[in-house]
Each structure stands twice: as C-alpha cells, then as structure tokens.
Amino acid sequence: MLDPILIRHELAATAARLLTKGFELDVVQIQSLESQRKDLQVETEELQATRNSQSKAIGQAKSKGEDIQPLLDAVANLGDQLDSKKQALEAVQSRLNELLMAIPNVPDDTVPAGKSEDDNLEVRTWGDPTEFTFAARDHVDMTSASGKMGFEEATKITGSRFVTLRGQLAQLHRALVQFMLNVHTVEHGYEEIYVPYIVNRESLTGTGQLPKFEEDLFKLDDERDFYLIPTAEVPVTNMVRDEILDAAVLPQKFVCHSPCFRSEAGSYGRDTRGMIRQHQFEKVELVMMVRPEDSWAALEELALNAETILQKLGLPYRVVNLCGGDLGFAAAKTYDLEVWLPGQGKYREISSCSNFLDFQARRMQARWRNPETGKPELMHTVNGSALAVGRTLVAVLENYQQEDGSVRIPKALQAYMGGETVISLEQ
RNA sequence: GGAGAGGUGUCCGAGUGGCUUAAGGAGCACGCUUGGAAAGCGUGUGUACGGUCAAACGUACCGAGGGUUCGAAUCCCUCCCUCUCCGCCA
C-alpha cells in the first residue's frame, strides 16, 4: 500500500510514476472520494463530540437528581443523524480503501522503462553458456528412458503440472535444498525458519497477493479463509505483521525452505513441457526486515547471496533489472537471476529479488521503534528466492549432462550425495 | 469431541452502565537529591485520523464484528484466539 499522503497531496506526480508500471490511476475518482471523506469525517466527528458532551450532561444531571427529560428530548434525533453520517462515511472509506489496496508500488528511479521482459536491462553476467561436443538434450529427454522424472505418473495421481522424482533424482533435489540452507545459514548469516504452508487472508493481503491476485492461488474448501502459500515470503514476512520491533533486532534475516503452490491460471500454453512451471515446487526463500535507510543495500546483498548459490554450483547466469512493465505489484525494484538452460538454449528465471520499501510493511503495520524519534515507524522488507529448487535441479541436469546420458555432480553437492560424482539417468 | 477459565496500554493488573479524561504497579525518559550510584521524591510516557505554521483542541481504539442505550471496557448476540482438565491422535 502506498502512503495515503502521496494520494492526498502528490496525486498527479504519483499517477505519472505509476504509468511507468503500466498502471493508470483514476485521479478524478480518487479526488472526489477524498473530498467526500474529509467532509463526512468532520461532520461525523462533530456529531460524536456533541453526543459525548450531551451524554455527560445527562449523567451529571441524573446524579444530582434533576429532571433529565428535557435533555433527553434534545438528543432525540442525534442518534439517527449520527448513524446515517457514519454509514455514508464508512461507504466512502471502504471504497477508497478498496482503490488504495489495488494500487501497485511506485517503481524506483533506477527501474528501466518498458512494457515486457524484452525491455529488462541486463546488469551483469557470470560464466559463459555451457558448450557441448554433442547435441545437448533437455531434462525431459534426459530422464524419459528411466522414468525417474514422472510427469505421466504425477498426472495420474493429481493432474497436469505435477511431477514425481525417483532415486538419485529425488536425492539430488533434496541435496540442493540442504546445500542452499547451509550456505545461507552458515556463510550469509540468515536464521533458518519453519512456517505454516497454509495462511489466512490477512497474511496474503499483507504481502500484496490479495485482493488483486486471488486467481493465482489455491484456496482451501473451508469456511475459514485459508490458502496454500504461493511462496514462503507470505508466512515469513507476516511474522512481523502488527509488531513493533526494537531497533536493536534489525536487520532480521530469515531463510526458509518451503513448498510453493501456484494455480498458474492464465499461463495455460506456457512451459507445458518439463518441470519449469509446476503447480507445486520447492523454494528456498530469503527475507529481510530492515531499517528504511538500509533496504537498497539489503537488496544488493540479498541478490549476491542468491548468486553465490549459482556460482558454487557452477551454473552460468545473468542478472536483469526488471523494467516497469515486468515489475510485480508490490515491488519498487526487482533483480531477476536467469540461469542458462542448454535444453532451451536460453536464460530462464531462477530467482527474483525485490525491494518493497514500506509497501508491504504499511499493509501489515510492521513497524520498528526509531530511537531517534522514539516513534514506531514502518520498516522496509526485501526478499528473494535463493533459489527455486525445481528449476535449479533442471539447470544442474542440463548443464552437467554427458554424452552417455549420465550427469556429473557439481563439487558443492557431492557431500550431500554420499560422495557420488556422477549419477546415471539411464536406468 | 466434552467440561471449565480467560483475552484491558510496552508489561503486570483493577475496573459489571455515567467525574474512566482506563485506577494502581512495573518498565522507560527527564529532573531533583548524591562525591558517584542505588533507594527516595517529582514530572512525563500509546496508536491512527482530523485540525493547525506549530500548538491547543476534536474523534476513534479495552481480541474481532454486530446489537441494546441519551451514554458501553462494563449488558446481549456471533465469531476468533489463549489456558486448564478429560477423550482421541502423527
């Protein structure tokens, strides 16, 4: 949520900045609702003040044994007047709030202009695209003979966009999780955390998935408003919802491994092959809660922490600065990490690292006590994947494939694979 | 699933219809006192919105949402959460 001050006093400038995200702000409607709100609020509060003082007078008169009937007559209509004003005020406020909750974050000045991913700005690359002396295959072809990656099997069990993994493939998947968690906790100073995979509506509203993106989520059939998490960002970030943290505990750095569930509505034709886009996948997520002045440095640090994983795995990648049109709803700036996939012959997103400034914090009322002012102030939140495990598995398989169909195990993972240096996918 | 007890400010805790403008205590901040500290004494101490150059001031907030009333922390209804005992259970 944007600072309402921006809407009240810098409406035109804010609307202009939102255009770079492709969002058209309804300036006229907001102005009209704002002036209605202001009038109604003043009138309502005046009526309340009258009621309060009159009621007090009645109480005093009664305790002195005076006749209170004239006083009661005087306030006879007050209740109805107040009710109707209150109702009008609430209607305007909820309409205004609805609009406000649907306004995306304002892009930072360093975000490139543009409409689609073609306009994203390459910031840096690491390594060169892997070259082979034979025709490189994709992970689907690599595993089809052995059936160790079971797309049809999972489709039988559940439906499309699910997968089963077997044997050393399942082990490699688990090894990646353990490896990532260990690097972030031991080398990067994150605290490992375990969270619920089912969250309520308030949590999803806090991080910005709701109310606008309900169709991307799996909702439970339950009278409680329960949803499967689309990312660990939701439960982890919401740990600080409605909290006022002591300055001394900032920054907070959390790493969390969790499954992620996404309905992928609206992406029916895309990435139907392989395990690039699944309804269920594992992810290791990094989340930071920081003082406002530290969030930009935190974003750089967090992105580097994610890159470290790719580097240790020896996977070629590039970093792109997302353009305005490609930026997510809550983000002020996002770096995507894109790993080289030989099977597709291109870079594919494997991590997304964003600074949300106080956008999520305002929705969550997540604050810290600033020692300089003594007041509770909104904190900043930063997060990113490090990394998406399923896509990392694909990247390892495709980049480390050998002509005989086997896959070399990157050095960093060997300890997690019982010392194995090569696994076979043929049988 | 059954029975019971609760939810009040940063924390503890009083408050069962009207000087509650939420008592009292702790903590915290500042001041006095002191050689210095502790103790003691005094003063202050929430959030949001409106208002204002700034203030004064006004409004709302006692788990959430409704209701009764001139007036609700207090009475009524619904829901959520916590704790204790019993049952069941990975």
PDB file of C-alpha atoms (C1' of nucleotides) in Angstrom, chain A residues 5 8-9 30-46 85 88-90 92-93 96, chain B residues 49-53 58:
ATOM      1  CA  ILE A   5      -0.177  11.195   1.832  1.00  0.00           C
ATOM      2  CA  ARG A   8      -3.757  13.227  -0.994  1.00  0.00           C
ATOM      3  CA  HIS A   9      -1.012  15.703  -1.761  1.00  0.00           C
ATOM      4  CA  ILE A  30      -9.879   9.419  -6.008  1.00  0.00           C
ATOM      5  CA  GLN A  31     -10.055  13.188  -5.659  1.00  0.00           C
ATOM      6  CA  SER A  32     -13.816  13.103  -5.465  1.00  0.00           C
ATOM      7  CA  LEU A  33     -13.847  10.322  -2.866  1.00  0.00           C
ATOM      8  CA  GLU A  34     -11.160  12.072  -0.860  1.00  0.00           C
ATOM      9  CA  SER A  35     -13.078  15.303  -0.572  1.00  0.00           C
ATOM     10  CA  GLN A  36     -16.236  13.385   0.357  1.00  0.00           C
ATOM     11  CA  ARG A  37     -14.342  11.508   3.000  1.00  0.00           C
ATOM     12  CA  LYS A  38     -12.949  14.670   4.506  1.00  0.00           C
ATOM     13  CA  ASP A  39     -16.346  16.392   4.738  1.00  0.00           C
ATOM     14  CA  LEU A  40     -18.109  13.326   6.086  1.00  0.00           C
ATOM     15  CA  GLN A  41     -15.408  12.654   8.639  1.00  0.00           C
ATOM     16  CA  VAL A  42     -15.519  16.193  10.015  1.00  0.00           C
ATOM     17  CA  GLU A  43     -19.331  16.132  10.210  1.00  0.00           C
ATOM     18  CA  THR A  44     -19.377  12.705  11.860  1.00  0.00           C
ATOM     19  CA  GLU A  45     -16.826  13.673  14.443  1.00  0.00           C
ATOM     20  CA  GLU A  46     -18.713  16.871  15.253  1.00  0.00           C
ATOM     21  CA  LYS A  85     -23.466  10.054   8.581  1.00  0.00           C
ATOM     22  CA  ALA A  88     -22.053   7.339   4.448  1.00  0.00           C
ATOM     23  CA  LEU A  89     -18.539   7.792   5.806  1.00  0.00           C
ATOM     24  CA  GLU A  90     -17.922   4.064   6.014  1.00  0.00           C
ATOM     25  CA  VAL A  92     -16.718   6.185   1.149  1.00  0.00           C
ATOM     26  CA  GLN A  93     -13.855   4.915   3.267  1.00  0.00           C
ATOM     27  CA  LEU A  96     -11.325   4.457  -1.047  1.00  0.00           C
TER      28      LEU A  96
ATOM     29  C1'   C B  49      -7.223  10.106  11.770  1.00  0.00           C
ATOM     30  C1'   G B  50      -8.987  15.252  11.601  1.00  0.00           C
ATOM     31  C1'   G B  51      -7.292  20.165  12.794  1.00  0.00           C
ATOM     32  C1'   U B  52      -3.018  23.844  12.991  1.00  0.00           C
ATOM     33  C1'   C B  53       2.687  27.471  10.532  1.00  0.00           C
ATOM     34  C1'   G B  58     -11.657  17.061  18.458  1.00  0.00           C
TER      35        G B  58
END
